[in-house]
Amino acid sequence: VISTLIRERNDELFERAKRVVPAGMYGHTFVGLNPPSYPQFFSRGKGCRVWDVDGNPYIDLMCAWGPMVLGYGDAEVEAAAARQRSAGDCLDGPSPVFVELAETLVESVPHADWSMFAKNGTDATTLAVRIARAGTGRDKVLMAHGAYHGVASWCADNKVGIAASEQSDTAYFEYNDLVSAEQAAAALAGQVAAIVVCPMRHDTRRDVELVDPEFARGVRALCDRIGAALILDEVRCGMRFDMRGTWEPIGVRPDLSAWSKAIANGYSLAAVLGIDALRQPATEIFTTGSFWFGGVAMAASLATLAGMRERDGVGRMSASGERLREGLREQATSHGLAIRLTGAPQMPMMLFARDDARLERSNAFAGACVENGVFLHPRHNWFLSAAHTAEDIDEALLATDVAFSVVRERFGAE
Ligand SMILES: Cc1ncc(COP(=O)(O)O)c(C=O)c1O
């Protein structure tokens, strides 16, 4: 049965926000394009659940858009963060955890010989690009059409407020199409500093495309041939597929990798990992931030990485994601609806085969899920965590079953 959620406090906050924040909200968490059932404001999270400001609970299949991997309020992560917080967070320089975390990452990620830290994914991808430019003495950067590497000027998809000159050194290729990457590189012969690529194609509003290993190997070989750095943007995938790096199972290692989201279970932290050959240019650039050396996020990260290893976080989220996908497939079939489930269990993407660009079925489905206590997104891939149990997934599937029946009722079968 579809509930009518109470939205009193949410709406009141939104009204107040509209007076003091442009549009009341901005960026990826803005719910303006979503069905009306979406809450904008949340009050708390625990395990794999979140509560909106009106007290409505949800099983969370967005995991704060990636950062939550062990569960909200994880006891070990919070204890490590609290210990560091009582000693000090933002001080005149880094705490010992800075070195411990760099050592841990260099030990666990095979391509990494060194690590640098920042706060957000955009910091990490942009820093990696700068190091590649410093190391090659070149300016051009190749990235895939439609890829998201953050909101910095060099890669931003929305061009509003960005001077054309800020993107004049960025050129594009098609993901999983090696010929297009080779052509883009040939058109800028001798000028390419880096090829930036995600471990899989996880653009919004379309099926997720896993990487073709031949493409990954080909891009690696192309970078070697033209003397450019291969930058792997692990911001979204990092620590959800393989703690050594998402491309490690296919044997392709980047020169630089950019990490954030999941590495500190929700604390603000980013890392750039790199190879020895780029250590010197990484030394020569000047980069920093007032909050980049805060120890709390680094202590949280050390506990997160340990927890992921000890609890087989990747295995757990993959098992619960697979259970979710199987359930969704069965339900869609029994409701006579054609869906496309793409990506991998840890980061599933579900679209309706009969939807056009308006994604009406996806919107109806996601809106009904929210009404029935499951938070997911109509246009973006979802995220699983190590905190989702089989019971949580079975409970979420009760809501998705109702949501499929809403789609079926509104749009008919198929
Ligand atoms: C692949 C990828 N790169 C970079 C970013 C930017 O990270 P942030 O939003 O932390 O700046 C994101 C964020 O979603 C991402 O998914």
CSV table of C-alpha atoms and ligand atoms in Angstrom, one decimal:
chain,number,residue,atom,x,y,z
A,1,VAL,CA,0.0,0.0,0.0
A,2,ILE,CA,1.4,3.4,-1.0
A,3,SER,CA,1.8,5.6,2.0
A,4,THR,CA,1.4,9.4,1.8
A,5,LEU,CA,4.6,10.6,3.5
A,6,ILE,CA,4.5,13.5,5.8
A,7,ARG,CA,6.7,16.3,4.4
A,8,GLU,CA,6.0,19.1,6.9
A,9,ARG,CA,9.4,19.8,8.2
A,10,ASN,CA,11.0,19.1,4.8
A,11,ASP,CA,8.8,21.6,3.1
A,12,GLU,CA,9.3,24.2,5.8
A,13,LEU,CA,13.1,23.8,5.5
A,14,PHE,CA,12.9,24.0,1.7
A,15,GLU,CA,10.9,27.3,2.0
A,16,ARG,CA,13.5,28.7,4.3
A,17,ALA,CA,16.4,27.5,2.1
A,18,LYS,CA,14.9,29.2,-1.0
A,19,ARG,CA,15.2,32.5,0.8
A,20,VAL,CA,18.9,32.1,1.7
A,21,VAL,CA,20.3,29.6,-0.9
A,22,PRO,CA,20.0,29.9,-4.7
A,23,ALA,CA,17.0,27.8,-5.7
A,24,GLY,CA,17.1,26.3,-2.2
A,25,MET,CA,19.5,23.6,-3.2
A,26,TYR,CA,22.1,22.9,-5.9
A,27,GLY,CA,24.1,20.0,-7.2
A,28,HIS,CA,23.5,16.3,-7.4
A,29,THR,CA,21.3,16.1,-4.2
A,30,PHE,CA,18.8,18.7,-5.5
A,31,VAL,CA,15.5,16.8,-5.8
A,32,GLY,CA,13.8,19.2,-8.1
A,33,LEU,CA,13.8,16.8,-11.1
A,34,ASN,CA,12.7,13.8,-9.0
A,35,PRO,CA,9.1,12.7,-8.3
A,36,PRO,CA,7.4,14.8,-5.5
A,37,SER,CA,7.8,12.1,-2.9
A,38,TYR,CA,11.5,12.7,-2.6
A,39,PRO,CA,12.7,14.3,0.6
A,40,GLN,CA,15.4,17.0,0.3
A,41,PHE,CA,16.6,17.0,3.9
A,42,PHE,CA,17.7,14.1,6.1
A,43,SER,CA,18.1,14.0,9.8
A,44,ARG,CA,20.2,10.8,10.4
A,45,GLY,CA,21.5,7.5,9.2
A,46,LYS,CA,22.3,4.2,10.9
A,47,GLY,CA,23.6,1.0,9.2
A,48,CYS,CA,21.9,0.9,5.8
A,49,ARG,CA,19.0,3.1,6.8
A,50,VAL,CA,18.4,6.9,6.6
A,51,TRP,CA,15.6,9.0,8.1
A,52,ASP,CA,14.4,12.2,6.5
A,53,VAL,CA,13.7,15.3,8.6
A,54,ASP,CA,10.0,14.2,9.0
A,55,GLY,CA,11.1,10.9,10.6
A,56,ASN,CA,10.3,8.7,7.6
A,57,PRO,CA,12.7,5.8,7.4
A,58,TYR,CA,14.3,4.4,4.2
A,59,ILE,CA,16.5,1.4,3.3
A,60,ASP,CA,19.2,3.4,1.5
A,61,LEU,CA,20.2,2.1,-1.9
A,62,MET,CA,22.2,5.4,-2.6
A,63,CYS,CA,24.7,5.2,0.3
A,64,ALA,CA,25.1,8.9,0.3
A,65,TRP,CA,25.9,8.6,-3.4
A,66,GLY,CA,28.8,6.3,-2.7
A,67,PRO,CA,30.7,7.3,0.4
A,68,MET,CA,28.9,5.0,2.8
A,69,VAL,CA,30.4,1.5,2.4
A,70,LEU,CA,30.4,-0.1,5.9
A,71,GLY,CA,27.2,1.4,7.2
A,72,TYR,CA,26.2,4.8,8.6
A,73,GLY,CA,27.6,5.3,12.1
A,74,ASP,CA,29.8,2.2,11.9
A,75,ALA,CA,31.1,1.6,15.4
A,76,GLU,CA,34.8,1.0,14.5
A,77,VAL,CA,35.0,3.9,12.1
A,78,GLU,CA,33.3,6.2,14.5
A,79,ALA,CA,35.6,5.1,17.4
A,80,ALA,CA,38.7,5.8,15.3
A,81,ALA,CA,37.3,9.2,14.2
A,82,ALA,CA,36.4,10.1,17.8
A,83,ARG,CA,39.9,9.1,19.1
A,84,GLN,CA,41.5,11.4,16.5
A,85,ARG,CA,38.9,14.2,17.1
A,86,SER,CA,39.7,14.3,20.8
A,87,ALA,CA,43.4,14.6,19.9
A,88,GLY,CA,42.8,17.2,17.2
A,89,ASP,CA,41.6,17.4,13.6
A,90,CYS,CA,42.7,20.5,11.7
A,91,LEU,CA,46.1,21.4,13.3
A,92,ASP,CA,49.2,23.3,12.1
A,93,GLY,CA,50.2,20.2,10.1
A,94,PRO,CA,49.2,16.6,9.5
A,95,SER,CA,48.9,14.0,12.3
A,96,PRO,CA,50.6,10.6,12.2
A,97,VAL,CA,47.5,9.1,10.5
A,98,PHE,CA,48.6,11.0,7.4
A,99,VAL,CA,51.7,8.8,7.0
A,100,GLU,CA,49.9,5.7,8.2
A,101,LEU,CA,47.2,6.1,5.6
A,102,ALA,CA,49.6,6.8,2.8
A,103,GLU,CA,51.5,3.7,3.8
A,104,THR,CA,48.3,1.6,3.9
A,105,LEU,CA,47.2,2.8,0.4
A,106,VAL,CA,50.7,2.3,-1.1
A,107,GLU,CA,50.7,-1.3,0.4
A,108,SER,CA,47.2,-2.2,-0.8
A,109,VAL,CA,47.1,-0.6,-4.3
A,110,PRO,CA,49.7,-2.3,-6.5
A,111,HIS,CA,50.3,0.6,-8.9
A,112,ALA,CA,50.8,3.1,-6.1
A,113,ASP,CA,54.3,4.2,-5.0
A,114,TRP,CA,53.0,7.3,-3.3
A,115,SER,CA,49.9,9.1,-2.1
A,116,MET,CA,48.6,12.6,-1.7
A,117,PHE,CA,45.4,13.7,0.0
A,118,ALA,CA,42.6,16.2,-0.5
A,119,LYS,CA,38.9,16.4,0.3
A,120,ASN,CA,36.6,15.7,-2.7
A,121,GLY,CA,36.7,13.6,-5.9
A,122,THR,CA,37.0,16.7,-8.0
A,123,ASP,CA,40.1,17.7,-6.1
A,124,ALA,CA,41.6,14.3,-6.8
A,125,THR,CA,40.9,14.1,-10.6
A,126,THR,CA,42.0,17.7,-11.0
A,127,LEU,CA,45.2,17.1,-9.0
A,128,ALA,CA,46.0,14.0,-11.1
A,129,VAL,CA,45.6,16.0,-14.3
A,130,ARG,CA,47.9,18.7,-13.0
A,131,ILE,CA,50.6,16.1,-12.0
A,132,ALA,CA,50.3,14.6,-15.5
A,133,ARG,CA,50.8,18.0,-17.1
A,134,ALA,CA,53.7,18.7,-14.9
A,135,GLY,CA,55.2,15.3,-15.7
A,136,THR,CA,54.8,15.5,-19.5
A,137,GLY,CA,55.1,19.3,-20.1
A,138,ARG,CA,52.0,19.0,-22.2
A,139,ASP,CA,48.5,20.5,-21.8
A,140,LYS,CA,45.9,18.3,-23.5
A,141,VAL,CA,43.6,15.9,-21.7
A,142,LEU,CA,41.5,13.2,-23.3
A,143,MET,CA,38.3,12.0,-21.5
A,144,ALA,CA,35.2,10.0,-22.5
A,145,HIS,CA,32.1,11.7,-23.8
A,146,GLY,CA,29.5,12.0,-21.1
A,147,ALA,CA,31.9,10.9,-18.3
A,148,TYR,CA,31.7,12.6,-15.0
A,149,HIS,CA,35.0,13.5,-13.3
A,150,GLY,CA,33.6,16.3,-11.1
A,151,VAL,CA,32.8,19.9,-11.5
A,152,ALA,CA,36.2,21.5,-12.3
A,153,SER,CA,36.4,23.7,-15.4
A,154,TRP,CA,38.5,21.2,-17.4
A,155,CYS,CA,35.8,18.5,-17.2
A,156,ALA,CA,32.5,20.0,-16.3
A,157,ASP,CA,29.6,18.9,-18.4
A,158,ASN,CA,27.3,21.9,-17.6
A,159,LYS,CA,29.1,24.7,-19.4
A,160,VAL,CA,27.3,27.6,-17.6
A,161,GLY,CA,29.8,30.0,-16.1
A,162,ILE,CA,32.7,28.2,-17.7
A,163,ALA,CA,34.9,30.1,-20.3
A,164,ALA,CA,35.4,28.1,-23.5
A,165,SER,CA,39.2,28.7,-22.9
A,166,GLU,CA,39.0,26.6,-19.7
A,167,GLN,CA,38.0,23.6,-21.7
A,168,SER,CA,40.1,24.2,-24.8
A,169,ASP,CA,42.7,21.7,-23.6
A,170,THR,CA,40.1,18.9,-23.2
A,171,ALA,CA,39.2,16.5,-26.0
A,172,TYR,CA,36.9,13.6,-26.1
A,173,PHE,CA,36.7,9.9,-27.1
A,174,GLU,CA,33.9,7.3,-26.8
A,175,TYR,CA,34.2,4.9,-23.9
A,176,ASN,CA,35.0,1.3,-24.9
A,177,ASP,CA,35.9,2.5,-28.4
A,178,LEU,CA,39.7,2.3,-28.7
A,179,VAL,CA,39.7,3.6,-32.3
A,180,SER,CA,38.1,6.8,-31.1
A,181,ALA,CA,40.7,7.2,-28.4
A,182,GLU,CA,43.5,6.6,-30.9
A,183,GLN,CA,42.0,9.2,-33.3
A,184,ALA,CA,41.6,11.8,-30.5
A,185,ALA,CA,45.2,11.2,-29.5
A,186,ALA,CA,46.4,11.4,-33.2
A,187,ALA,CA,44.6,14.7,-33.7
A,188,LEU,CA,46.7,16.1,-30.9
A,189,ALA,CA,49.9,14.4,-31.6
A,190,GLY,CA,52.7,15.3,-29.1
A,191,GLN,CA,50.3,17.3,-27.0
A,192,VAL,CA,48.5,14.8,-24.8
A,193,ALA,CA,49.4,14.9,-21.1
A,194,ALA,CA,46.8,12.4,-19.9
A,195,ILE,CA,43.9,10.1,-20.8
A,196,VAL,CA,41.4,10.1,-18.0
A,197,VAL,CA,39.0,7.2,-17.8
A,198,CYS,CA,36.6,5.6,-15.3
A,199,PRO,CA,36.8,1.9,-14.5
A,200,MET,CA,33.4,1.5,-16.2
A,201,ARG,CA,31.0,3.7,-18.1
A,202,HIS,CA,28.6,4.8,-15.4
A,203,ASP,CA,27.1,8.0,-16.9
A,204,THR,CA,23.6,9.0,-15.7
A,205,ARG,CA,20.5,8.2,-17.7
A,206,ARG,CA,21.9,5.3,-19.6
A,207,ASP,CA,22.9,1.7,-19.1
A,208,VAL,CA,26.1,1.1,-17.3
A,209,GLU,CA,28.8,-0.4,-19.6
A,210,LEU,CA,31.4,-2.6,-18.0
A,211,VAL,CA,34.9,-2.0,-19.4
A,212,ASP,CA,36.0,-4.1,-22.4
A,213,PRO,CA,39.3,-5.4,-21.2
A,214,GLU,CA,40.7,-5.0,-24.7
A,215,PHE,CA,39.8,-1.3,-24.5
A,216,ALA,CA,41.5,-1.0,-21.1
A,217,ARG,CA,44.6,-2.7,-22.4
A,218,GLY,CA,44.5,-0.6,-25.6
A,219,VAL,CA,44.3,2.7,-23.7
A,220,ARG,CA,47.2,1.6,-21.5
A,221,ALA,CA,49.3,0.8,-24.6
A,222,LEU,CA,48.2,4.1,-26.3
A,223,CYS,CA,49.4,6.1,-23.3
A,224,ASP,CA,52.7,4.2,-23.3
A,225,ARG,CA,53.1,4.8,-27.0
A,226,ILE,CA,52.4,8.6,-26.9
A,227,GLY,CA,54.1,9.2,-23.5
A,228,ALA,CA,50.9,10.3,-21.8
A,229,ALA,CA,49.8,9.4,-18.2
A,230,LEU,CA,46.8,7.0,-17.8
A,231,ILE,CA,44.6,8.4,-15.0
A,232,LEU,CA,42.0,6.0,-13.6
A,233,ASP,CA,39.1,7.9,-12.0
A,234,GLU,CA,38.2,5.5,-9.1
A,235,VAL,CA,36.1,8.1,-7.3
A,236,ARG,CA,32.8,6.2,-7.8
A,237,CYS,CA,34.0,2.6,-8.1
A,238,GLY,CA,37.0,2.6,-5.7
A,239,MET,CA,36.8,0.1,-2.9
A,240,ARG,CA,33.5,-1.4,-4.1
A,241,PHE,CA,35.0,-3.9,-6.6
A,242,ASP,CA,38.6,-4.6,-5.7
A,243,MET,CA,40.5,-3.0,-2.9
A,244,ARG,CA,43.6,-3.1,-5.1
A,245,GLY,CA,42.0,-1.1,-7.8
A,246,THR,CA,39.0,-1.8,-10.0
A,247,TRP,CA,41.1,-2.8,-13.1
A,248,GLU,CA,43.5,-5.0,-11.1
A,249,PRO,CA,41.6,-8.2,-12.1
A,250,ILE,CA,42.1,-7.4,-15.8
A,251,GLY,CA,45.7,-6.6,-15.2
A,252,VAL,CA,45.7,-2.9,-16.3
A,253,ARG,CA,47.4,-0.5,-14.0
A,254,PRO,CA,47.2,3.3,-14.3
A,255,ASP,CA,50.0,5.8,-13.7
A,256,LEU,CA,47.7,7.9,-11.5
A,257,SER,CA,44.4,7.1,-9.8
A,258,ALA,CA,41.9,9.4,-8.2
A,259,TRP,CA,39.9,8.2,-5.1
A,260,SER,CA,37.3,9.6,-2.8
A,261,LYS,CA,33.7,8.7,-1.9
A,262,ALA,CA,34.1,5.3,-0.2
A,263,ILE,CA,37.6,5.5,1.2
A,264,ALA,CA,36.5,7.0,4.6
A,265,ASN,CA,32.9,5.8,5.0
A,266,GLY,CA,31.4,9.3,4.6
A,267,TYR,CA,34.2,11.4,6.0
A,268,SER,CA,35.5,14.0,3.6
A,269,LEU,CA,38.7,12.6,2.0
A,270,ALA,CA,40.2,12.1,-1.4
A,271,ALA,CA,43.5,10.6,-2.5
A,272,VAL,CA,45.7,10.6,-5.6
A,273,LEU,CA,47.9,7.6,-5.9
A,274,GLY,CA,50.8,7.5,-8.4
A,275,ILE,CA,53.8,5.7,-9.8
A,276,ASP,CA,57.4,6.5,-9.0
A,277,ALA,CA,58.0,8.1,-12.4
A,278,LEU,CA,55.5,10.9,-11.5
A,279,ARG,CA,56.9,11.4,-8.0
A,280,GLN,CA,59.1,14.3,-9.1
A,281,PRO,CA,56.4,16.3,-10.9
A,282,ALA,CA,54.1,15.7,-7.9
A,283,THR,CA,56.8,17.3,-5.8
A,284,GLU,CA,57.1,20.4,-8.1
A,285,ILE,CA,53.5,21.4,-8.3
A,286,PHE,CA,52.0,23.5,-5.4
A,287,THR,CA,48.7,22.2,-4.1
A,288,THR,CA,47.0,22.4,-0.7
A,289,GLY,CA,43.8,23.2,1.2
A,290,SER,CA,43.0,24.5,4.6
A,291,PHE,CA,41.2,21.2,5.5
A,292,TRP,CA,43.2,18.7,3.5
A,293,PHE,CA,45.3,17.5,6.4
A,294,GLY,CA,42.6,17.0,9.0
A,295,GLY,CA,43.3,13.8,10.9
A,296,VAL,CA,39.7,12.7,11.6
A,297,ALA,CA,38.9,11.7,8.0
A,298,MET,CA,42.2,9.9,7.8
A,299,ALA,CA,41.7,8.0,11.0
A,300,ALA,CA,38.2,7.1,9.7
A,301,SER,CA,39.8,6.0,6.4
A,302,LEU,CA,42.2,3.7,8.1
A,303,ALA,CA,39.4,2.1,10.0
A,304,THR,CA,37.2,1.9,6.9
A,305,LEU,CA,39.9,0.1,4.9
A,306,ALA,CA,40.6,-2.3,7.7
A,307,GLY,CA,36.9,-2.9,8.2
A,308,MET,CA,36.4,-3.5,4.5
A,309,ARG,CA,39.2,-6.1,4.5
A,310,GLU,CA,38.3,-7.8,7.7
A,311,ARG,CA,34.6,-8.0,7.0
A,312,ASP,CA,35.0,-8.8,3.3
A,313,GLY,CA,33.1,-5.7,2.4
A,314,VAL,CA,33.3,-6.2,-1.3
A,315,GLY,CA,32.0,-9.8,-1.1
A,316,ARG,CA,29.1,-8.7,1.1
A,317,MET,CA,27.9,-5.9,-1.0
A,318,SER,CA,28.3,-7.9,-4.1
A,319,ALA,CA,26.2,-10.7,-2.6
A,320,SER,CA,23.4,-8.3,-1.4
A,321,GLY,CA,23.5,-6.5,-4.8
A,322,GLU,CA,23.1,-9.8,-6.6
A,323,ARG,CA,20.2,-10.8,-4.3
A,324,LEU,CA,18.6,-7.4,-5.1
A,325,ARG,CA,19.1,-7.8,-8.9
A,326,GLU,CA,17.7,-11.3,-8.9
A,327,GLY,CA,14.6,-10.1,-7.0
A,328,LEU,CA,14.1,-7.2,-9.3
A,329,ARG,CA,14.4,-9.4,-12.4
A,330,GLU,CA,11.8,-11.9,-11.1
A,331,GLN,CA,9.4,-9.1,-10.0
A,332,ALA,CA,9.7,-7.3,-13.4
A,333,THR,CA,9.0,-10.6,-15.2
A,334,SER,CA,6.0,-11.4,-13.0
A,335,HIS,CA,4.6,-7.8,-13.6
A,336,GLY,CA,5.2,-8.2,-17.3
A,337,LEU,CA,7.6,-5.3,-17.4
A,338,ALA,CA,10.8,-5.2,-19.5
A,339,ILE,CA,13.8,-3.8,-17.5
A,340,ARG,CA,17.5,-3.4,-18.2
A,341,LEU,CA,19.7,-4.1,-15.2
A,342,THR,CA,23.2,-3.2,-16.0
A,343,GLY,CA,26.5,-2.5,-14.2
A,344,ALA,CA,27.6,-4.8,-11.4
A,345,PRO,CA,25.8,-5.9,-8.2
A,346,GLN,CA,27.6,-3.4,-6.0
A,347,MET,CA,26.5,-0.5,-8.2
A,348,PRO,CA,23.4,-1.5,-10.1
A,349,MET,CA,21.6,0.6,-12.7
A,350,MET,CA,18.0,-0.2,-13.6
A,351,LEU,CA,16.1,1.4,-16.5
A,352,PHE,CA,12.9,0.4,-18.2
A,353,ALA,CA,13.2,-0.9,-21.8
A,354,ARG,CA,10.1,1.0,-22.9
A,355,ASP,CA,11.0,4.4,-21.4
A,356,ASP,CA,12.0,7.2,-23.7
A,357,ALA,CA,14.3,10.1,-22.7
A,358,ARG,CA,11.7,11.4,-20.1
A,359,LEU,CA,12.3,8.2,-18.1
A,360,GLU,CA,8.6,8.2,-17.0
A,361,ARG,CA,8.6,4.6,-15.8
A,362,SER,CA,11.8,5.0,-13.9
A,363,ASN,CA,10.4,8.1,-12.2
A,364,ALA,CA,7.2,6.4,-11.3
A,365,PHE,CA,9.1,3.4,-10.0
A,366,ALA,CA,11.6,5.4,-7.9
A,367,GLY,CA,8.9,7.7,-6.6
A,368,ALA,CA,6.9,4.7,-5.4
A,369,CYS,CA,10.0,3.1,-3.8
A,370,VAL,CA,10.5,6.3,-1.8
A,371,GLU,CA,6.9,6.3,-0.8
A,372,ASN,CA,7.3,2.7,0.4
A,373,GLY,CA,10.6,3.2,2.4
A,374,VAL,CA,13.4,2.6,-0.1
A,375,PHE,CA,15.6,5.4,-1.2
A,376,LEU,CA,17.1,5.0,-4.7
A,377,HIS,CA,17.4,7.2,-7.8
A,378,PRO,CA,15.6,7.2,-11.1
A,379,ARG,CA,18.5,8.4,-13.3
A,380,HIS,CA,21.7,7.5,-11.5
A,381,ASN,CA,23.2,4.1,-10.6
A,382,TRP,CA,22.5,2.8,-7.1
A,383,PHE,CA,25.1,1.8,-4.4
A,384,LEU,CA,25.2,-1.3,-2.1
A,385,SER,CA,27.2,-1.4,1.1
A,386,ALA,CA,28.6,-4.0,3.4
A,387,ALA,CA,25.8,-3.1,5.9
A,388,HIS,CA,23.0,-4.4,3.6
A,389,THR,CA,22.0,-7.9,4.8
A,390,ALA,CA,19.9,-10.4,2.9
A,391,GLU,CA,17.0,-9.4,5.2
A,392,ASP,CA,17.4,-5.7,4.3
A,393,ILE,CA,17.3,-6.6,0.6
A,394,ASP,CA,14.2,-8.8,1.1
A,395,GLU,CA,12.5,-5.9,2.9
A,396,ALA,CA,13.5,-3.5,0.1
A,397,LEU,CA,12.1,-6.0,-2.4
A,398,LEU,CA,8.7,-5.7,-0.8
A,399,ALA,CA,8.7,-2.0,-1.8
A,400,THR,CA,10.1,-2.6,-5.3
A,401,ASP,CA,7.2,-5.1,-5.9
A,402,VAL,CA,4.7,-2.4,-5.1
A,403,ALA,CA,6.6,0.1,-7.3
A,404,PHE,CA,6.5,-2.3,-10.2
A,405,SER,CA,2.8,-2.7,-9.8
A,406,VAL,CA,2.5,1.1,-9.9
A,407,VAL,CA,4.4,1.2,-13.2
A,408,ARG,CA,2.3,-1.6,-14.6
A,409,GLU,CA,-0.9,0.1,-13.6
A,410,ARG,CA,0.1,3.5,-15.0
A,411,PHE,CA,1.9,2.4,-18.2
A,412,GLY,CA,0.7,-1.1,-18.9
A,413,ALA,CA,2.8,-4.2,-19.5
A,414,GLU,CA,6.2,-4.3,-21.2
B,1,LIG,C1,33.7,9.1,-11.3
B,1,LIG,C2,33.6,10.4,-10.5
B,1,LIG,N1,34.6,11.2,-10.6
B,1,LIG,C3,34.6,12.4,-9.8
B,1,LIG,C4,33.6,12.7,-9.1
B,1,LIG,C5,33.6,14.0,-8.3
B,1,LIG,O1,33.6,13.8,-6.9
B,1,LIG,P1,33.2,14.9,-5.9
B,1,LIG,O2,31.7,15.1,-6.1
B,1,LIG,O3,33.5,14.3,-4.5
B,1,LIG,O4,33.9,16.1,-6.2
B,1,LIG,C6,32.5,11.8,-9.0
B,1,LIG,C7,31.3,12.2,-8.1
B,1,LIG,O5,30.2,11.6,-8.3
B,1,LIG,C8,32.5,10.6,-9.7
B,1,LIG,O6,31.4,9.8,-9.7
